[in-house]
Structures are given as structure tokens and as C-alpha cells.
PDB file of C-alpha atoms in Angstrom:
ATOM      1  CA  GLY D1495       4.340   7.849 -11.873  1.00  0.00           C
ATOM      2  CA  GLU D1496       5.609  11.134 -10.571  1.00  0.00           C
ATOM      3  CA  ASN D1497       7.640  11.323  -7.375  1.00  0.00           C
ATOM      4  CA  VAL D1498       8.187  14.614  -5.590  1.00  0.00           C
ATOM      5  CA  GLU D1499      10.710  14.947  -2.823  1.00  0.00           C
ATOM      6  CA  GLN D1500      10.786  17.969  -0.545  1.00  0.00           C
ATOM      7  CA  HIS D1501      13.466  19.230   1.803  1.00  0.00           C
ATOM      8  CA  PRO D1502      13.806  20.124   4.586  1.00  0.00           C
ATOM      9  CA  SER D1503      10.912  18.613   6.537  1.00  0.00           C
ATOM     10  CA  THR D1504      11.251  21.309   9.161  1.00  0.00           C
ATOM     11  CA  LEU D1505      12.783  24.739   9.003  1.00  0.00           C
ATOM     12  CA  SER D1506      13.161  27.327  11.727  1.00  0.00           C
ATOM     13  CA  VAL D1507      14.339  30.853  10.959  1.00  0.00           C
ATOM     14  CA  GLN D1508      14.536  34.143  12.783  1.00  0.00           C
ATOM     15  CA  GLU D1509      12.084  36.879  11.786  1.00  0.00           C
ATOM     16  CA  GLY D1510      13.547  38.860   8.936  1.00  0.00           C
ATOM     17  CA  ASP D1511      15.728  36.035   7.641  1.00  0.00           C
ATOM     18  CA  SER D1512      15.153  34.190   4.384  1.00  0.00           C
ATOM     19  CA  ALA D1513      13.755  30.692   4.036  1.00  0.00           C
ATOM     20  CA  VAL D1514      14.359  28.273   1.170  1.00  0.00           C
ATOM     21  CA  ILE D1515      12.503  25.069   0.514  1.00  0.00           C
ATOM     22  CA  LYS D1516      13.630  22.743  -2.237  1.00  0.00           C
ATOM     23  CA  CYS D1517      11.819  20.076  -4.229  1.00  0.00           C
ATOM     24  CA  THR D1518      12.813  17.580  -6.876  1.00  0.00           C
ATOM     25  CA  TYR D1519      10.572  15.687  -9.237  1.00  0.00           C
ATOM     26  CA  SER D1520      11.030  12.638 -11.394  1.00  0.00           C
ATOM     27  CA  ASP D1521       8.644  12.915 -14.343  1.00  0.00           C
ATOM     28  CA  SER D1522      10.000  15.045 -17.165  1.00  0.00           C
ATOM     29  CA  ALA D1523       6.418  15.385 -18.429  1.00  0.00           C
ATOM     30  CA  SER D1524       5.532  17.618 -15.468  1.00  0.00           C
ATOM     31  CA  ASN D1525       5.154  21.237 -16.498  1.00  0.00           C
ATOM     32  CA  TYR D1526       3.322  22.934 -13.694  1.00  0.00           C
ATOM     33  CA  PHE D1527       4.696  23.426 -10.223  1.00  0.00           C
ATOM     34  CA  PRO D1528       2.506  25.073  -7.550  1.00  0.00           C
ATOM     35  CA  TRP D1529       3.372  25.844  -3.947  1.00  0.00           C
ATOM     36  CA  TYR D1530       0.741  25.687  -1.203  1.00  0.00           C
ATOM     37  CA  LYS D1531       0.690  27.094   2.303  1.00  0.00           C
ATOM     38  CA  GLN D1532      -1.354  25.244   4.871  1.00  0.00           C
ATOM     39  CA  GLU D1533      -1.978  26.535   8.346  1.00  0.00           C
ATOM     40  CA  LEU D1534      -2.892  24.037  11.055  1.00  0.00           C
ATOM     41  CA  GLY D1535      -6.284  22.492  10.403  1.00  0.00           C
ATOM     42  CA  LYS D1536      -6.968  24.710   7.406  1.00  0.00           C
ATOM     43  CA  ARG D1537      -7.130  24.284   3.680  1.00  0.00           C
ATOM     44  CA  PRO D1538      -4.044  24.528   1.502  1.00  0.00           C
ATOM     45  CA  GLN D1539      -3.764  27.860  -0.183  1.00  0.00           C
ATOM     46  CA  LEU D1540      -1.956  28.352  -3.504  1.00  0.00           C
ATOM     47  CA  ILE D1541       0.685  31.006  -2.904  1.00  0.00           C
ATOM     48  CA  ILE D1542       2.693  30.896  -6.113  1.00  0.00           C
ATOM     49  CA  ASP D1543       3.173  28.673  -9.113  1.00  0.00           C
ATOM     50  CA  ILE D1544       5.512  28.331 -12.031  1.00  0.00           C
ATOM     51  CA  ARG D1545       5.285  26.725 -15.422  1.00  0.00           C
ATOM     52  CA  SER D1546       8.096  24.942 -17.200  1.00  0.00           C
ATOM     53  CA  ASN D1547       8.667  27.692 -19.762  1.00  0.00           C
ATOM     54  CA  VAL D1548       9.703  30.059 -16.998  1.00  0.00           C
ATOM     55  CA  GLY D1549      12.832  29.867 -14.867  1.00  0.00           C
ATOM     56  CA  GLU D1550      11.825  32.213 -12.087  1.00  0.00           C
ATOM     57  CA  LYS D1551       8.739  33.975 -10.776  1.00  0.00           C
ATOM     58  CA  LYS D1552       8.414  36.483  -8.002  1.00  0.00           C
ATOM     59  CA  ASP D1553       5.530  37.865  -6.039  1.00  0.00           C
ATOM     60  CA  GLN D1554       6.487  40.360  -3.360  1.00  0.00           C
ATOM     61  CA  ARG D1555       8.441  38.393  -0.700  1.00  0.00           C
ATOM     62  CA  ILE D1556       7.927  35.072  -2.373  1.00  0.00           C
ATOM     63  CA  ALA D1557       9.857  33.721  -5.344  1.00  0.00           C
ATOM     64  CA  VAL D1558      10.068  30.358  -7.056  1.00  0.00           C
ATOM     65  CA  THR D1559      12.868  29.106  -9.277  1.00  0.00           C
ATOM     66  CA  LEU D1560      12.752  26.148 -11.609  1.00  0.00           C
ATOM     67  CA  ASN D1561      15.532  24.130 -13.184  1.00  0.00           C
ATOM     68  CA  LYS D1562      13.761  21.804 -15.589  1.00  0.00           C
ATOM     69  CA  THR D1563      16.982  20.174 -16.720  1.00  0.00           C
ATOM     70  CA  ALA D1564      17.862  19.119 -13.202  1.00  0.00           C
ATOM     71  CA  LYS D1565      14.201  18.593 -12.280  1.00  0.00           C
ATOM     72  CA  HIS D1566      14.205  20.732  -9.217  1.00  0.00           C
ATOM     73  CA  PHE D1567      12.398  23.820  -8.049  1.00  0.00           C
ATOM     74  CA  SER D1568      12.611  25.972  -4.960  1.00  0.00           C
ATOM     75  CA  LEU D1569      10.571  28.370  -2.912  1.00  0.00           C
ATOM     76  CA  HIS D1570      12.242  31.428  -1.478  1.00  0.00           C
ATOM     77  CA  ILE D1571      10.645  33.587   1.173  1.00  0.00           C
ATOM     78  CA  THR D1572      12.488  36.784   2.080  1.00  0.00           C
ATOM     79  CA  GLU D1573      12.043  38.965   5.131  1.00  0.00           C
ATOM     80  CA  THR D1574      10.102  36.272   6.919  1.00  0.00           C
ATOM     81  CA  GLN D1575       7.384  37.179   9.387  1.00  0.00           C
ATOM     82  CA  PRO D1576       5.775  35.108  12.154  1.00  0.00           C
ATOM     83  CA  GLU D1577       2.620  34.818  10.032  1.00  0.00           C
ATOM     84  CA  ASP D1578       4.648  32.920   7.435  1.00  0.00           C
ATOM     85  CA  SER D1579       4.774  30.044   9.920  1.00  0.00           C
ATOM     86  CA  ALA D1580       2.866  27.147   8.330  1.00  0.00           C
ATOM     87  CA  VAL D1581       3.362  23.942   6.382  1.00  0.00           C
ATOM     88  CA  TYR D1582       4.441  24.471   2.802  1.00  0.00           C
ATOM     89  CA  PHE D1583       3.838  21.858   0.095  1.00  0.00           C
ATOM     90  CA  CYS D1584       5.346  21.783  -3.339  1.00  0.00           C
ATOM     91  CA  ALA D1585       3.584  19.858  -6.098  1.00  0.00           C
ATOM     92  CA  ALA D1586       4.024  18.810  -9.700  1.00  0.00           C
ATOM     93  CA  SER D1587       1.540  18.069 -12.453  1.00  0.00           C
ATOM     94  CA  ILE D1588       1.352  17.902 -16.216  1.00  0.00           C
ATOM     95  CA  SER D1589      -0.413  21.237 -16.476  1.00  0.00           C
ATOM     96  CA  ARG D1590      -2.320  23.817 -14.469  1.00  0.00           C
ATOM     97  CA  THR D1591      -5.483  22.276 -15.804  1.00  0.00           C
ATOM     98  CA  ASN D1592      -4.429  19.026 -14.191  1.00  0.00           C
ATOM     99  CA  ALA D1593      -3.363  20.608 -10.918  1.00  0.00           C
ATOM    100  CA  GLY D1594      -6.054  18.680  -9.103  1.00  0.00           C
ATOM    101  CA  LYS D1595      -4.079  15.520  -9.867  1.00  0.00           C
ATOM    102  CA  SER D1596      -0.781  16.896  -8.661  1.00  0.00           C
ATOM    103  CA  THR D1597       1.761  14.822  -6.812  1.00  0.00           C
ATOM    104  CA  PHE D1598       2.612  16.597  -3.596  1.00  0.00           C
ATOM    105  CA  GLY D1599       5.797  16.752  -1.628  1.00  0.00           C
ATOM    106  CA  ASP D1600       5.725  15.706   2.006  1.00  0.00           C
ATOM    107  CA  GLY D1601       5.678  19.261   3.254  1.00  0.00           C
ATOM    108  CA  THR D1602       7.962  21.574   5.180  1.00  0.00           C
ATOM    109  CA  THR D1603       6.975  22.982   8.523  1.00  0.00           C
ATOM    110  CA  LEU D1604       8.304  26.502   8.642  1.00  0.00           C
ATOM    111  CA  THR D1605       8.588  28.254  11.979  1.00  0.00           C
ATOM    112  CA  VAL D1606       9.476  31.937  12.026  1.00  0.00           C
ATOM    113  CA  LYS D1607      10.658  33.012  15.474  1.00  0.00           C
ATOM    114  CA  PRO D1608       9.911  36.619  16.448  1.00  0.00           C
TER     115      PRO D1608
ATOM    116  CA  GLY Z 899     -14.111  34.339  -6.125  1.00  0.00           C
ATOM    117  CA  ALA Z 900     -13.734  30.644  -6.019  1.00  0.00           C
ATOM    118  CA  VAL Z 901     -15.092  29.285  -2.776  1.00  0.00           C
ATOM    119  CA  VAL Z 902     -15.224  25.590  -1.986  1.00  0.00           C
ATOM    120  CA  SER Z 903     -16.986  24.534   1.165  1.00  0.00           C
ATOM    121  CA  GLN Z 904     -16.912  21.182   2.892  1.00  0.00           C
ATOM    122  CA  HIS Z 905     -19.443  19.888   5.368  1.00  0.00           C
ATOM    123  CA  PRO Z 906     -19.058  18.909   8.072  1.00  0.00           C
ATOM    124  CA  SER Z 907     -15.755  20.431   9.213  1.00  0.00           C
ATOM    125  CA  TRP Z 908     -15.355  17.669  11.711  1.00  0.00           C
ATOM    126  CA  VAL Z 909     -17.188  14.491  12.600  1.00  0.00           C
ATOM    127  CA  ILE Z 910     -16.885  11.732  15.141  1.00  0.00           C
ATOM    128  CA  CYS Z 911     -18.520   8.414  14.343  1.00  0.00           C
ATOM    129  CA  LYS Z 912     -18.644   4.960  15.769  1.00  0.00           C
ATOM    130  CA  SER Z 913     -16.735   2.118  14.199  1.00  0.00           C
ATOM    131  CA  GLY Z 914     -18.879   0.305  11.631  1.00  0.00           C
ATOM    132  CA  THR Z 915     -21.055   3.289  10.677  1.00  0.00           C
ATOM    133  CA  SER Z 916     -20.919   5.313   7.513  1.00  0.00           C
ATOM    134  CA  VAL Z 917     -20.137   8.980   7.160  1.00  0.00           C
ATOM    135  CA  LYS Z 918     -20.951  11.315   4.301  1.00  0.00           C
ATOM    136  CA  ILE Z 919     -18.808  14.353   3.537  1.00  0.00           C
ATOM    137  CA  GLU Z 920     -20.014  17.061   1.176  1.00  0.00           C
ATOM    138  CA  CYS Z 921     -17.929  19.251  -1.089  1.00  0.00           C
ATOM    139  CA  ARG Z 922     -19.663  22.251  -2.639  1.00  0.00           C
ATOM    140  CA  SER Z 923     -18.418  24.883  -5.052  1.00  0.00           C
ATOM    141  CA  LEU Z 924     -20.322  27.932  -3.886  1.00  0.00           C
ATOM    142  CA  ASP Z 925     -19.799  30.436  -6.676  1.00  0.00           C
ATOM    143  CA  PHE Z 926     -18.752  28.397  -9.700  1.00  0.00           C
ATOM    144  CA  GLN Z 927     -19.581  25.219 -11.507  1.00  0.00           C
ATOM    145  CA  ALA Z 928     -17.173  22.303 -11.184  1.00  0.00           C
ATOM    146  CA  THR Z 929     -17.316  19.433 -13.585  1.00  0.00           C
ATOM    147  CA  THR Z 930     -14.366  17.894 -11.795  1.00  0.00           C
ATOM    148  CA  MET Z 931     -13.645  17.628  -8.125  1.00  0.00           C
ATOM    149  CA  PHE Z 932     -10.879  15.822  -6.320  1.00  0.00           C
ATOM    150  CA  TRP Z 933     -10.789  14.040  -2.974  1.00  0.00           C
ATOM    151  CA  TYR Z 934      -7.638  13.824  -0.892  1.00  0.00           C
ATOM    152  CA  ARG Z 935      -6.666  12.291   2.352  1.00  0.00           C
ATOM    153  CA  GLN Z 936      -4.109  13.787   4.722  1.00  0.00           C
ATOM    154  CA  PHE Z 937      -2.644  12.058   7.750  1.00  0.00           C
ATOM    155  CA  PRO Z 938      -1.176  14.165  10.496  1.00  0.00           C
ATOM    156  CA  LYS Z 939       2.033  15.858   9.455  1.00  0.00           C
ATOM    157  CA  GLN Z 940       1.899  14.197   6.065  1.00  0.00           C
ATOM    158  CA  SER Z 941       1.162  15.226   2.561  1.00  0.00           C
ATOM    159  CA  LEU Z 942      -2.059  15.218   0.601  1.00  0.00           C
ATOM    160  CA  MET Z 943      -2.728  11.931  -1.116  1.00  0.00           C
ATOM    161  CA  LEU Z 944      -5.161  11.996  -4.061  1.00  0.00           C
ATOM    162  CA  MET Z 945      -7.849   9.400  -3.493  1.00  0.00           C
ATOM    163  CA  ALA Z 946     -10.097   9.886  -6.495  1.00  0.00           C
ATOM    164  CA  THR Z 947     -11.231  12.247  -9.200  1.00  0.00           C
ATOM    165  CA  SER Z 948     -14.943  12.930  -9.147  1.00  0.00           C
ATOM    166  CA  ASN Z 949     -16.625  13.685 -12.493  1.00  0.00           C
ATOM    167  CA  GLU Z 950     -20.126  15.137 -12.686  1.00  0.00           C
ATOM    168  CA  GLY Z 951     -22.564  12.661 -14.114  1.00  0.00           C
ATOM    169  CA  SER Z 952     -20.121   9.782 -14.348  1.00  0.00           C
ATOM    170  CA  LYS Z 953     -18.206   7.378 -12.187  1.00  0.00           C
ATOM    171  CA  ALA Z 954     -15.281   8.527 -10.145  1.00  0.00           C
ATOM    172  CA  THR Z 955     -11.751   7.538 -11.045  1.00  0.00           C
ATOM    173  CA  TYR Z 956      -9.941   6.077  -8.107  1.00  0.00           C
ATOM    174  CA  GLU Z 957      -6.214   6.077  -7.478  1.00  0.00           C
ATOM    175  CA  GLN Z 958      -4.368   2.840  -7.087  1.00  0.00           C
ATOM    176  CA  GLY Z 959      -4.875   1.282  -3.689  1.00  0.00           C
ATOM    177  CA  VAL Z 960      -8.065   3.195  -2.850  1.00  0.00           C
ATOM    178  CA  GLU Z 961     -11.062   0.943  -2.247  1.00  0.00           C
ATOM    179  CA  LYS Z 962     -13.910   2.260  -4.331  1.00  0.00           C
ATOM    180  CA  ASP Z 963     -16.455   0.231  -2.382  1.00  0.00           C
ATOM    181  CA  LYS Z 964     -15.315   1.749   0.879  1.00  0.00           C
ATOM    182  CA  PHE Z 965     -15.022   5.329  -0.313  1.00  0.00           C
ATOM    183  CA  LEU Z 966     -18.126   5.976  -2.339  1.00  0.00           C
ATOM    184  CA  ILE Z 967     -18.124   9.138  -4.421  1.00  0.00           C
ATOM    185  CA  ASN Z 968     -21.144  10.732  -5.989  1.00  0.00           C
ATOM    186  CA  HIS Z 969     -21.016  13.873  -8.181  1.00  0.00           C
ATOM    187  CA  ALA Z 970     -24.636  14.445  -8.925  1.00  0.00           C
ATOM    188  CA  SER Z 971     -24.477  18.125  -9.831  1.00  0.00           C
ATOM    189  CA  LEU Z 972     -22.020  20.719 -11.036  1.00  0.00           C
ATOM    190  CA  THR Z 973     -21.684  22.123  -7.538  1.00  0.00           C
ATOM    191  CA  LEU Z 974     -21.730  19.107  -5.294  1.00  0.00           C
ATOM    192  CA  SER Z 975     -19.638  16.021  -4.783  1.00  0.00           C
ATOM    193  CA  THR Z 976     -19.989  13.674  -1.829  1.00  0.00           C
ATOM    194  CA  LEU Z 977     -17.609  11.177  -0.256  1.00  0.00           C
ATOM    195  CA  THR Z 978     -19.120   8.451   1.875  1.00  0.00           C
ATOM    196  CA  VAL Z 979     -16.790   6.452   4.083  1.00  0.00           C
ATOM    197  CA  THR Z 980     -18.625   3.170   4.559  1.00  0.00           C
ATOM    198  CA  SER Z 981     -18.206   0.886   7.529  1.00  0.00           C
ATOM    199  CA  ALA Z 982     -15.679   3.254   9.022  1.00  0.00           C
ATOM    200  CA  HIS Z 983     -12.875   1.960  11.196  1.00  0.00           C
ATOM    201  CA  PRO Z 984     -10.394   3.793  13.408  1.00  0.00           C
ATOM    202  CA  GLU Z 985      -7.702   3.576  10.711  1.00  0.00           C
ATOM    203  CA  ASP Z 986     -10.002   5.667   8.452  1.00  0.00           C
ATOM    204  CA  SER Z 987      -9.595   8.562  10.887  1.00  0.00           C
ATOM    205  CA  SER Z 988      -7.953  11.309   8.857  1.00  0.00           C
ATOM    206  CA  PHE Z 989      -8.302  14.761   7.371  1.00  0.00           C
ATOM    207  CA  TYR Z 990     -10.278  14.603   4.119  1.00  0.00           C
ATOM    208  CA  ILE Z 991      -9.977  17.520   1.727  1.00  0.00           C
ATOM    209  CA  CYS Z 992     -11.696  18.137  -1.548  1.00  0.00           C
ATOM    210  CA  SER Z 993     -10.783  20.506  -4.348  1.00  0.00           C
ATOM    211  CA  ALA Z 994     -12.847  21.732  -7.262  1.00  0.00           C
ATOM    212  CA  LYS Z 995     -11.908  22.956 -10.673  1.00  0.00           C
ATOM    213  CA  LYS Z 996     -13.890  25.581 -12.577  1.00  0.00           C
ATOM    214  CA  THR Z 997     -15.638  24.019 -15.566  1.00  0.00           C
ATOM    215  CA  GLY Z 998     -14.057  24.816 -18.885  1.00  0.00           C
ATOM    216  CA  MET Z 999     -11.357  27.091 -17.512  1.00  0.00           C
ATOM    217  CA  ASN Z1000      -7.606  26.635 -17.313  1.00  0.00           C
ATOM    218  CA  THR Z1001      -7.386  27.374 -13.608  1.00  0.00           C
ATOM    219  CA  GLU Z1002      -6.014  25.586 -10.604  1.00  0.00           C
ATOM    220  CA  ALA Z1003      -8.278  23.574  -8.387  1.00  0.00           C
ATOM    221  CA  PHE Z1004      -9.530  25.329  -5.234  1.00  0.00           C
ATOM    222  CA  PHE Z1005      -9.503  23.499  -1.933  1.00  0.00           C
ATOM    223  CA  GLY Z1006     -12.225  23.030   0.599  1.00  0.00           C
ATOM    224  CA  GLN Z1007     -11.446  23.614   4.244  1.00  0.00           C
ATOM    225  CA  GLY Z1008     -11.245  19.914   4.992  1.00  0.00           C
ATOM    226  CA  THR Z1009     -13.164  17.489   7.186  1.00  0.00           C
ATOM    227  CA  ARG Z1010     -11.567  15.935  10.262  1.00  0.00           C
ATOM    228  CA  LEU Z1011     -12.956  12.419  10.641  1.00  0.00           C
ATOM    229  CA  THR Z1012     -12.451  10.546  13.874  1.00  0.00           C
ATOM    230  CA  VAL Z1013     -13.702   6.983  14.151  1.00  0.00           C
ATOM    231  CA  VAL Z1014     -14.019   5.659  17.692  1.00  0.00           C
TER     232      VAL Z1014
END
């Protein structure tokens, strides 16, 4: 089955700095890679996703890159703000339709210091 | 919108009792719903896939007789933790996928179960 590894487990940055979270996956059949933000005690929220036919996707301060050959993808947050503090999970699945059966990374706790 | 609501948000029960958690899609129909378990500071682990009108599909290692899933309608799936024990204490989250559409699954807000 799929195995997703996520690094780092914790990340602390100063407000305004950039944050990068990296994930690797094992199953070459995976084609859909979502990123979720989860605040304490709340539901995970999809913040950005990328499909295997795209190498990079950007949405305002958030961007995701994918290297399908190397089987790794990364989340980039620029100009971080305190409200970006949360746990971020990467995930991998065969398709967006099968996102419910994603394999999740272990999460990265991001702390943005004001 | 795509709103998924879980009830209750938190529950405390005595060891040996059963607890039912509901997952409702409020503004869309969901043929398929998913149940996850999340331990503190850990990732989401898929427990089972709930299919309307048919039996749930359980992931390896998940006891189907302990975690009963019923998906009786297109907007409601329930997870019943039977004979709960303290080690069942966890955060249980569902997600629901819009019927017939190529969309992601939307998460409920989760249910914090504490077994004492």
C-alpha cells in the first residue's frame, strides 16, 4: 500500500518568513496530492491540491510543487501570518475521486511567531 | 456549499457501553462516506468506507464487530463504538463525498470520544 512520509514534524517561523513542508510517497499509482490544514480540535480543511499532470500550483500565499519522478511534493507558505499556525497534513491518493481513501502524512505543526 | 456535520461533537461514556456517532451531509447527497480515527498529535487513519445501502468496507486491522457502520440514507452514516474501552478514546472524523461528482471528500468537525 501507499506510504506517505512528512517532514518536519514541527516547524516554527517568524511572522513574514516562508515555511516549507515536504512529503514523499511510495506508490507510483498515486496521482492526487491534497494538503489539509487542521486547527486544534477542528476539522481538516483542504487548502490546496495538485494532480500528477501538473508540476506546480499556486493560490495566493500558498503553493505546492510536485516531482512525480522522485515521488515527492512540497507545500510552500510565503509571508506567514500567526493565523497560519495549525497542523498541516499532506496526503496521496489515486485520484481526487478517491481522496476519501487518501493515505495521510503524520502532520506538521506549524507555529508562526508574531 | 458542502457542509458535513457530526453529532455529537464530544461524548464521555463509561467503559463497556456503546456510543453512536452521526455523520450528516447537510446540503448534498453522499453515496460514500469515510470514517477516520485520529489520536492526539497523529495523522488521520482511515477506518472504513461507508456505502449507502450496502455493507461498509473496513481497513485492515479495524474490527467490524466493534465499529459498526450503518449508511441508511444518502445523507447519514453512523458509527457505533460497541463495548467501548478507554483505548477507544480518540477523535473520530467522517468525510462525505458528493454523489456522482469528481470532488474531494468534505470533513465533518469530528467527535471527541472519551471512555472512562
